[in-house]
Coordinates of C-alpha atoms in Angstrom, one line a residue:
M290 CA 7.2 -8.5 -12.4
S291 CA 10.4 -9.8 -11.8
T292 CA 12.7 -10.1 -14.7
R293 CA 15.8 -12.1 -15.2
Y294 CA 18.2 -12.4 -17.9
T295 CA 19.3 -15.9 -18.0
G296 CA 22.0 -16.2 -20.7
G297 CA 24.9 -14.8 -22.4
T298 CA 25.1 -12.3 -25.1
S299 CA 27.2 -14.3 -27.7
G300 CA 30.3 -13.2 -25.9
R301 CA 29.4 -9.5 -25.6
G302 CA 29.2 -8.1 -21.9
D303 CA 29.0 -9.3 -18.6
R304 CA 26.5 -9.3 -15.8
G305 CA 25.0 -6.0 -14.8
S306 CA 22.5 -4.6 -12.4
R307 CA 18.9 -5.4 -12.3
G308 CA 17.6 -1.8 -12.7
S309 CA 17.1 -1.5 -16.6
T310 CA 14.3 -3.8 -17.3
G311 CA 11.1 -5.2 -15.9
R312 CA 8.1 -3.0 -15.8
T313 CA 9.5 -0.1 -17.3
G314 CA 9.5 -1.6 -20.8
K315 CA 13.0 -0.3 -21.4
G316 CA 15.3 -2.3 -23.4
V317 CA 18.3 -4.2 -21.7
P318 CA 21.7 -4.1 -22.9
A319 CA 22.8 -7.7 -24.1
G320 CA 24.5 -9.5 -21.4
V321 CA 22.6 -8.4 -18.4
H322 CA 22.0 -11.5 -16.2
T323 CA 19.2 -10.0 -14.1
A324 CA 17.0 -7.1 -14.0
R325 CA 16.9 -6.3 -10.1
R326 CA 19.7 -7.5 -7.9
A327 CA 18.5 -9.3 -4.7
W328 CA 20.3 -8.2 -1.6
N329 CA 23.2 -10.4 -0.4
A330 CA 21.9 -12.7 2.3
N331 CA 25.3 -13.5 3.7
Q332 CA 26.1 -9.7 4.2
V333 CA 22.7 -9.1 5.8
L334 CA 22.8 -12.0 8.3
S335 CA 26.4 -11.1 9.4
T336 CA 26.0 -7.3 9.5
G337 CA 22.4 -6.7 9.9
V338 CA 20.2 -4.4 7.8
T339 CA 21.7 -1.1 7.4
R340 CA 19.9 2.3 6.7
A341 CA 21.4 2.3 3.4
Q342 CA 19.9 -1.0 2.3
R343 CA 16.5 -0.1 3.6
T344 CA 16.3 3.4 2.2
A345 CA 18.6 3.2 -0.7
W346 CA 15.7 4.2 -3.0
L347 CA 15.2 7.5 -1.3
P348 CA 16.6 10.9 -2.3
S349 CA 19.1 12.2 0.1
W350 CA 17.2 15.1 1.4
V351 CA 14.6 12.7 2.6
K352 CA 17.0 10.9 4.9
A353 CA 18.3 14.3 6.2
L354 CA 14.7 15.2 7.4
P355 CA 14.8 14.1 11.0
P356 CA 18.0 16.1 12.1
G357 CA 16.9 19.0 9.7
L358 CA 13.5 19.2 11.5
I359 CA 15.2 19.5 14.9
V360 CA 17.4 22.4 13.6
L361 CA 14.3 24.0 12.0
A362 CA 12.5 23.9 15.1
L363 CA 15.2 25.3 17.2
V364 CA 15.5 28.2 14.7
L365 CA 11.8 28.9 14.6
E366 CA 11.5 28.8 18.4
L367 CA 14.1 31.3 18.7
S368 CA 13.1 33.8 16.0
T369 CA 9.3 33.9 16.4
P370 CA 7.1 35.3 19.0
T371 CA 6.5 33.1 22.3
R372 CA 2.9 32.5 21.5
Y373 CA 4.0 30.0 18.7
S374 CA 5.1 26.6 19.6
F375 CA 7.0 24.2 17.1
A376 CA 7.1 21.1 19.4
S377 CA 5.3 19.4 16.6
F378 CA 8.3 19.4 14.5
L379 CA 10.2 17.5 17.0
T380 CA 7.6 14.9 17.0
A381 CA 7.6 14.6 13.4
A382 CA 11.5 14.2 13.4
V383 CA 11.3 11.2 15.8
V384 CA 8.4 9.5 13.8
L385 CA 10.5 9.9 10.6
A386 CA 13.7 8.7 12.2
A387 CA 11.7 5.5 13.1
L388 CA 11.1 5.2 9.2
L389 CA 14.4 6.2 8.0
T390 CA 17.1 5.1 10.4
R391 CA 17.8 2.2 12.8
P392 CA 16.4 1.9 16.4
L393 CA 19.5 3.5 18.0
A394 CA 19.5 6.5 15.7
T395 CA 15.7 6.9 16.4
L396 CA 16.3 6.7 20.2
V397 CA 19.2 9.4 19.8
I398 CA 16.8 11.8 17.7
G399 CA 14.2 11.3 20.4
V400 CA 16.5 12.1 23.2
L401 CA 17.9 15.2 21.4
S402 CA 14.3 16.5 20.9
I403 CA 13.6 15.9 24.5
A404 CA 16.9 17.8 25.5
L405 CA 16.2 20.7 23.3
V406 CA 12.9 21.2 24.9
L407 CA 14.3 21.1 28.4
G408 CA 17.2 23.3 27.2
L409 CA 14.9 26.1 25.8
H410 CA 12.7 26.0 28.9
V411 CA 15.8 26.3 31.1
A412 CA 17.7 28.9 29.1
L413 CA 14.6 30.9 27.8
E414 CA 11.8 30.3 30.5
E415 CA 9.4 32.5 28.5
V416 CA 9.5 30.1 25.5
Y417 CA 7.6 27.3 27.5
P418 CA 6.3 29.1 30.7
D419 CA 3.6 26.7 31.6
N420 CA 3.3 24.0 28.8
V421 CA 6.8 22.3 29.0
T422 CA 5.4 19.3 30.6
G423 CA 3.0 18.4 27.8
P424 CA 5.5 18.5 25.1
I425 CA 8.2 16.4 27.2
V426 CA 5.6 13.9 28.0
T427 CA 4.4 13.5 24.3
L428 CA 8.1 13.4 23.2
V429 CA 9.0 10.6 25.6
L430 CA 6.0 8.5 24.6
V431 CA 6.7 9.2 20.8
T432 CA 10.3 8.2 21.3
G433 CA 9.4 4.9 23.0
F434 CA 6.9 4.1 20.3
S435 CA 9.1 5.1 17.5
T436 CA 11.9 3.2 18.6
L437 CA 9.8 0.0 19.0
L438 CA 8.4 0.7 15.5
A439 CA 12.1 1.0 14.2
M440 CA 12.9 -2.4 15.8
I441 CA 9.8 -4.0 14.1
L442 CA 10.7 -2.6 10.7
E443 CA 14.3 -3.7 11.1
R444 CA 13.2 -7.3 11.8
T445 CA 10.6 -7.3 9.2
T446 CA 13.1 -6.0 6.6
L447 CA 15.6 -8.6 7.7
Q448 CA 12.9 -11.3 7.2
L449 CA 12.0 -10.1 3.7
V450 CA 15.7 -9.9 2.7
Q451 CA 16.0 -13.5 3.7
V452 CA 13.0 -14.6 1.8
N453 CA 14.2 -12.6 -1.2
A454 CA 17.6 -14.4 -0.9
V455 CA 15.9 -17.9 -0.6
A456 CA 13.7 -17.1 -3.7
E457 CA 16.9 -16.0 -5.7
A458 CA 18.6 -19.3 -4.7
T459 CA 15.6 -21.2 -5.7
Q460 CA 15.3 -19.5 -9.0
R461 CA 19.1 -20.2 -9.6
A462 CA 18.7 -23.8 -8.6
L463 CA 15.8 -24.4 -10.9
L464 CA 16.6 -22.2 -13.8
R465 CA 20.4 -22.0 -14.0
P466 CA 21.9 -19.2 -15.9
L467 CA 22.7 -20.0 -19.5
P468 CA 26.2 -19.8 -20.6
D469 CA 27.2 -17.8 -23.8
R470 CA 27.9 -21.1 -25.8
V471 CA 27.3 -24.7 -25.4
G472 CA 29.3 -26.5 -27.9
P473 CA 28.3 -25.2 -31.5
V474 CA 25.2 -23.4 -30.0
R475 CA 25.3 -19.8 -28.8
L476 CA 22.8 -18.9 -26.4
A477 CA 20.7 -16.0 -24.6
G478 CA 17.6 -16.2 -22.6
L479 CA 15.2 -14.1 -20.3
Y480 CA 12.9 -15.1 -17.8
R481 CA 10.2 -13.2 -16.2
A482 CA 7.8 -14.3 -13.5
A483 CA 4.2 -13.2 -13.1
D484 CA 4.6 -13.4 -9.4
E485 CA 7.1 -10.5 -8.7
A486 CA 7.6 -11.5 -5.1
A487 CA 8.1 -15.2 -5.8
M488 CA 10.7 -14.4 -8.6
I489 CA 9.8 -17.6 -10.3
G490 CA 6.7 -19.3 -11.8
G491 CA 5.5 -22.1 -14.2
D492 CA 8.0 -21.4 -17.3
L493 CA 11.1 -23.3 -17.6
Y494 CA 14.1 -23.8 -19.6
S495 CA 17.3 -25.9 -19.5
V496 CA 20.3 -26.6 -21.9
R497 CA 22.8 -29.4 -21.5
S498 CA 25.7 -30.7 -23.4
T499 CA 25.4 -34.4 -23.8
P500 CA 26.9 -37.4 -25.6
Y501 CA 24.2 -37.1 -28.3
G502 CA 24.9 -33.3 -28.7
V503 CA 23.4 -30.1 -27.2
R504 CA 19.9 -30.7 -25.9
A505 CA 17.5 -28.1 -24.7
V506 CA 14.0 -27.8 -23.4
I507 CA 11.7 -24.9 -23.0
G508 CA 8.2 -25.2 -21.5
D509 CA 5.3 -24.1 -19.6
V510 CA 3.8 -25.9 -16.7
R511 CA 0.1 -25.5 -16.0
G512 CA -0.7 -22.7 -13.7
K513 CA 1.8 -19.9 -12.8
G514 CA 3.5 -18.3 -9.8
I515 CA 4.6 -20.3 -6.7
G516 CA 1.9 -23.1 -7.3
A517 CA 3.7 -24.2 -10.5
T518 CA 7.3 -24.3 -9.2
E519 CA 7.0 -28.0 -8.1
G520 CA 6.3 -29.0 -11.6
V521 CA 9.2 -26.8 -12.8
A522 CA 11.5 -28.5 -10.4
T523 CA 10.4 -32.1 -11.5
I524 CA 10.7 -31.5 -15.1
T525 CA 14.0 -29.6 -15.2
S526 CA 15.7 -32.2 -12.9
A527 CA 14.4 -35.1 -14.8
F528 CA 15.4 -33.6 -18.1
R529 CA 19.0 -32.8 -16.9
E530 CA 19.4 -36.7 -15.9
A531 CA 17.5 -38.2 -18.9
A532 CA 19.2 -35.9 -21.5
A533 CA 22.6 -37.5 -20.8
Q534 CA 21.3 -41.0 -20.9
C535 CA 18.5 -41.3 -23.4
A536 CA 19.3 -41.8 -27.1
T537 CA 16.3 -39.9 -28.5
L538 CA 14.2 -37.0 -27.6
S539 CA 11.1 -39.2 -27.3
E540 CA 12.9 -41.3 -24.7
V541 CA 13.9 -38.0 -22.9
A542 CA 10.3 -36.9 -23.0
A543 CA 9.1 -40.4 -21.5
R544 CA 11.4 -40.0 -18.7
V545 CA 10.2 -36.5 -17.8
E546 CA 6.6 -37.9 -17.9
A547 CA 7.5 -40.7 -15.6
A548 CA 8.7 -38.1 -13.1
M549 CA 5.5 -36.0 -13.7
A550 CA 3.5 -39.4 -12.8
M551 CA 5.3 -39.6 -9.6
D552 CA 4.3 -36.1 -8.8
R553 CA 0.8 -36.9 -9.4
E554 CA 0.9 -39.9 -7.1
D555 CA 2.4 -37.6 -4.4
M556 CA -0.5 -35.0 -5.0
E557 CA -3.3 -37.7 -4.7
A558 CA -1.5 -39.1 -1.4
G559 CA -1.3 -35.6 0.2
V560 CA 2.5 -35.6 0.1
S561 CA 3.0 -32.8 -2.5
Q562 CA 2.2 -29.1 -1.2
A563 CA 1.4 -28.0 -4.7
A564 CA -2.4 -28.6 -4.8
P565 CA -3.0 -27.5 -1.2
A566 CA -1.2 -24.3 -1.7
L567 CA -3.5 -23.6 -4.6
G568 CA -6.6 -24.6 -2.8
M569 CA -7.3 -27.2 -5.3
P570 CA -8.8 -30.7 -4.6
K571 CA -6.7 -33.8 -5.1
S572 CA -8.2 -34.5 -8.4
W573 CA -6.4 -31.6 -9.7
S574 CA -3.4 -33.9 -10.0
Q575 CA -4.8 -35.3 -13.0
E576 CA -4.5 -31.9 -14.8
L577 CA -0.6 -31.7 -14.1
F578 CA 0.8 -31.3 -17.5
A579 CA 3.2 -29.0 -19.3
T580 CA 3.7 -27.9 -22.9
A581 CA 7.4 -28.2 -23.8
V582 CA 9.6 -28.2 -26.9
L583 CA 12.8 -30.3 -26.7
L584 CA 15.7 -29.8 -29.2
E585 CA 18.7 -31.5 -30.0
F586 CA 21.7 -30.2 -32.0
P587 CA 23.8 -33.1 -33.0
L588 CA 27.6 -33.2 -32.6
G589 CA 28.1 -33.1 -36.4
G590 CA 26.3 -29.9 -36.8
G591 CA 24.1 -28.4 -39.3
L592 CA 20.9 -29.9 -38.1
V593 CA 18.4 -29.7 -35.2
R594 CA 15.9 -32.3 -34.1
V595 CA 12.7 -30.9 -32.6
L596 CA 10.1 -32.6 -30.3
N597 CA 7.3 -30.3 -29.8
R598 CA 4.6 -31.4 -27.1
G599 CA 1.7 -28.8 -27.5
H600 CA 4.2 -25.7 -27.1
P601 CA 4.0 -22.6 -29.4
P602 CA 5.8 -23.0 -32.6
M603 CA 9.5 -21.7 -32.6
Y604 CA 10.7 -19.2 -35.3
R605 CA 13.8 -19.5 -37.5
I606 CA 15.8 -16.2 -38.2
F607 CA 19.0 -15.3 -40.0
G608 CA 18.5 -18.2 -42.3
P609 CA 17.9 -18.3 -46.3
Q610 CA 14.2 -18.4 -45.9
G611 CA 14.1 -15.2 -43.8
V612 CA 11.8 -15.5 -40.7
C613 CA 9.5 -18.6 -40.6
A614 CA 7.7 -20.7 -38.1
L615 CA 8.6 -24.2 -37.4
E616 CA 5.2 -25.8 -37.4
P617 CA 5.1 -28.8 -35.2
E618 CA 3.5 -32.3 -35.6
P619 CA 0.4 -32.1 -33.6
A620 CA 1.0 -33.6 -30.1
L621 CA -0.3 -33.5 -26.5
P622 CA 1.6 -31.8 -23.6
L623 CA 4.0 -33.6 -21.3
G624 CA 1.9 -35.6 -18.9
F625 CA -0.4 -37.1 -21.6
G626 CA 2.2 -39.3 -23.2
D627 CA 0.0 -42.4 -22.8
L628 CA -2.7 -40.5 -24.9
T629 CA -0.2 -39.5 -27.7
P630 CA -1.6 -40.6 -31.0
V631 CA 0.4 -42.2 -33.7
T632 CA 1.4 -39.8 -36.5
A633 CA 1.0 -39.8 -40.1
S634 CA 4.6 -41.2 -40.5
G635 CA 3.6 -44.3 -38.7
D636 CA 5.2 -43.5 -35.1
S637 CA 4.3 -41.6 -32.0
T638 CA 7.5 -39.7 -31.5
G639 CA 6.6 -36.5 -33.4
E640 CA 10.3 -35.7 -33.9
K641 CA 11.1 -33.5 -36.8
S642 CA 14.6 -32.7 -38.3
Y643 CA 15.6 -29.3 -39.8
E644 CA 18.7 -28.4 -41.7
L645 CA 20.3 -25.3 -40.2
A646 CA 22.5 -22.7 -42.1
E647 CA 25.6 -21.3 -40.6
G648 CA 24.5 -18.4 -38.1
E649 CA 20.8 -19.4 -38.4
A650 CA 18.9 -19.1 -34.9
L651 CA 15.8 -20.4 -33.4
V652 CA 13.6 -18.4 -31.0
A653 CA 11.8 -20.3 -28.4
Y654 CA 9.3 -18.7 -26.2
S655 CA 6.2 -19.4 -23.8
D656 CA 2.7 -18.3 -24.3
G657 CA 3.5 -15.3 -21.9
V658 CA 4.9 -13.8 -25.2
S659 CA 2.3 -15.0 -27.8
E660 CA -0.7 -14.3 -25.7
A661 CA 0.2 -11.0 -24.5
R662 CA -2.7 -8.5 -25.2
N663 CA -2.6 -4.8 -26.0
R664 CA -5.4 -2.4 -25.1
D665 CA -7.5 -3.5 -28.1
G666 CA -7.2 -7.1 -26.9
A667 CA -5.0 -8.3 -29.8
F668 CA -2.4 -10.9 -29.2
Y669 CA 1.2 -9.9 -29.7
P670 CA 2.3 -10.9 -33.3
L671 CA 5.7 -12.2 -32.6
G672 CA 6.2 -13.5 -36.1
Q673 CA 5.4 -10.4 -37.9
R674 CA 7.4 -8.3 -35.4
L675 CA 10.6 -10.6 -36.0
A676 CA 10.0 -10.3 -39.7
A677 CA 9.9 -6.7 -39.7
R678 CA 13.1 -6.6 -37.6
Y679 CA 15.2 -9.5 -38.9
G680 CA 13.4 -10.4 -42.1
D681 CA 14.3 -9.5 -45.8
G682 CA 13.9 -5.6 -44.9
A683 CA 16.4 -5.9 -42.1
G684 CA 19.2 -7.3 -44.5
S685 CA 19.6 -10.5 -42.8
G686 CA 16.9 -12.6 -44.4
R687 CA 18.6 -13.3 -47.8
R688 CA 21.9 -13.8 -46.1
T689 CA 23.3 -16.6 -44.1
G690 CA 26.1 -17.3 -41.7
R691 CA 28.5 -14.6 -40.5
E692 CA 27.7 -12.3 -43.6
G693 CA 23.8 -12.4 -42.4
E694 CA 24.9 -11.7 -38.7
R695 CA 26.8 -8.7 -39.7
A696 CA 24.3 -7.4 -42.0
G697 CA 21.4 -7.8 -39.5
G698 CA 23.7 -6.6 -36.6
A699 CA 21.8 -9.0 -34.3
E700 CA 23.1 -11.7 -31.9
P701 CA 21.1 -14.0 -29.6
G702 CA 21.3 -11.3 -26.6
D703 CA 20.1 -8.7 -29.1
V704 CA 17.0 -10.7 -30.2
V705 CA 16.1 -11.5 -26.6
S706 CA 16.2 -7.8 -25.8
F707 CA 14.2 -6.9 -28.8
I708 CA 11.3 -9.2 -28.0
N709 CA 11.3 -8.4 -24.2
T710 CA 11.1 -4.4 -24.9
D711 CA 8.7 -4.9 -27.8
V712 CA 6.2 -7.3 -26.1
T713 CA 6.3 -5.0 -23.0
R714 CA 5.5 -1.9 -25.2
W715 CA 2.7 -3.8 -26.9
A716 CA 0.9 -5.1 -23.7
G717 CA 2.0 -2.5 -21.3
T718 CA 1.7 -5.3 -18.4
I719 CA 2.7 -8.8 -18.6
N720 CA 0.3 -10.9 -16.4
D721 CA 1.8 -14.3 -17.1
D722 CA 5.1 -15.9 -16.8
L723 CA 7.4 -15.4 -19.7
V724 CA 10.5 -17.0 -21.1
I725 CA 12.5 -16.3 -24.3
V726 CA 15.5 -18.4 -25.3
V727 CA 17.4 -17.9 -28.6
L728 CA 19.8 -20.6 -30.0
Q729 CA 22.2 -19.9 -32.8
H730 CA 23.8 -22.4 -34.9
D731 CA 27.4 -21.3 -34.9
T732 CA 30.1 -24.2 -35.8
A733 CA 32.4 -21.9 -37.1
A734 CA 33.8 -20.3 -33.9
H735 CA 33.5 -23.6 -32.1
A736 CA 35.5 -25.7 -34.3
P737 CA 38.9 -24.1 -33.6
A738 CA 38.4 -24.4 -30.0
A739 CA 37.3 -28.1 -30.4
R740 CA 40.3 -29.1 -32.4

């Protein structure tokens, strides 16, 4: 599955290559932005697909097989009795060239093979006294078909590269990379799509600096893979616009639900492509919803407001209470706002406020983490794993602020990397979209810059 680090590392490191995470389960150093780099579309369109791009994953000795087989055939023909023929080596060289090189190189390998057979026949008549016509005809046909095959492979590879580049651009447009810091909040995040080819699925996140403070949303649209991307686009775009204009998180959620309602209308009218792509009836539009948690870090600092709409509870770490879950008010997911009941406090907002210590962090995630199962069918115990890693036993649970951070030795990027590695080891294979975002309250470093 595709893996993407979407955020900073609390100021440590920069973007790296995409070869160190994903399905291997190995940890990724903090600061890696993506786990598998896509090819550069502009370069491909301007220079074409080169052999190095198409066969970069192969060892060098494999790429040297076509000319090596020609040399081997020549040596064996000259050093073995005449009753043995090694023309099949030349045929294999041409076919391998089609798989490993470009069409022109394949044609050159084929012509060299034909010339070698003719040269041996002219120079050493006893090598091919009666059967030279058969090998020549075979090589001509194989060369022609192999060159055609190389052309098809090159065109197909170019199309795949272009599709990969479009998927990369779409992913960056919908789920933009998180900066190291937004105001008094330090950030790190990771995104893994269940659909490897699509590179994007139904999980989402967005963090914005607004006149009301730093606001964020982490959510999970119903479904996964390509079919859920339309909902992701609607929610993230609506949140970015509403977060800067609405005074409360409840109003932001209402604006997002209004955008989702328009999506339902499009689905019922047949305008949207989401339902037909999944092979679903039009009534499926009534099941368009998303679990989400909305957060607001006010400008004054020391506080976070949380509106949880059916999403898994977040965890607090690095605080005076160690690792603990933020149990939300019961609430329906986004899309069911008209059915949201009035809470015990007498309103229907469901917002809750929490005091944050300096250096304390919140861990938000999707059900791709909490519902990952091991071989015995047990769910991944995120709270227990965080407590074992960052609780009192790790030295960070009883200390706060910078002291706790230094004692635990953990930053947002380290926490994200730990969860990603640990859940992969636990489950082996992740079959659902997965997102992890860590937000750390850190006004001390932000205050001098703000002044």
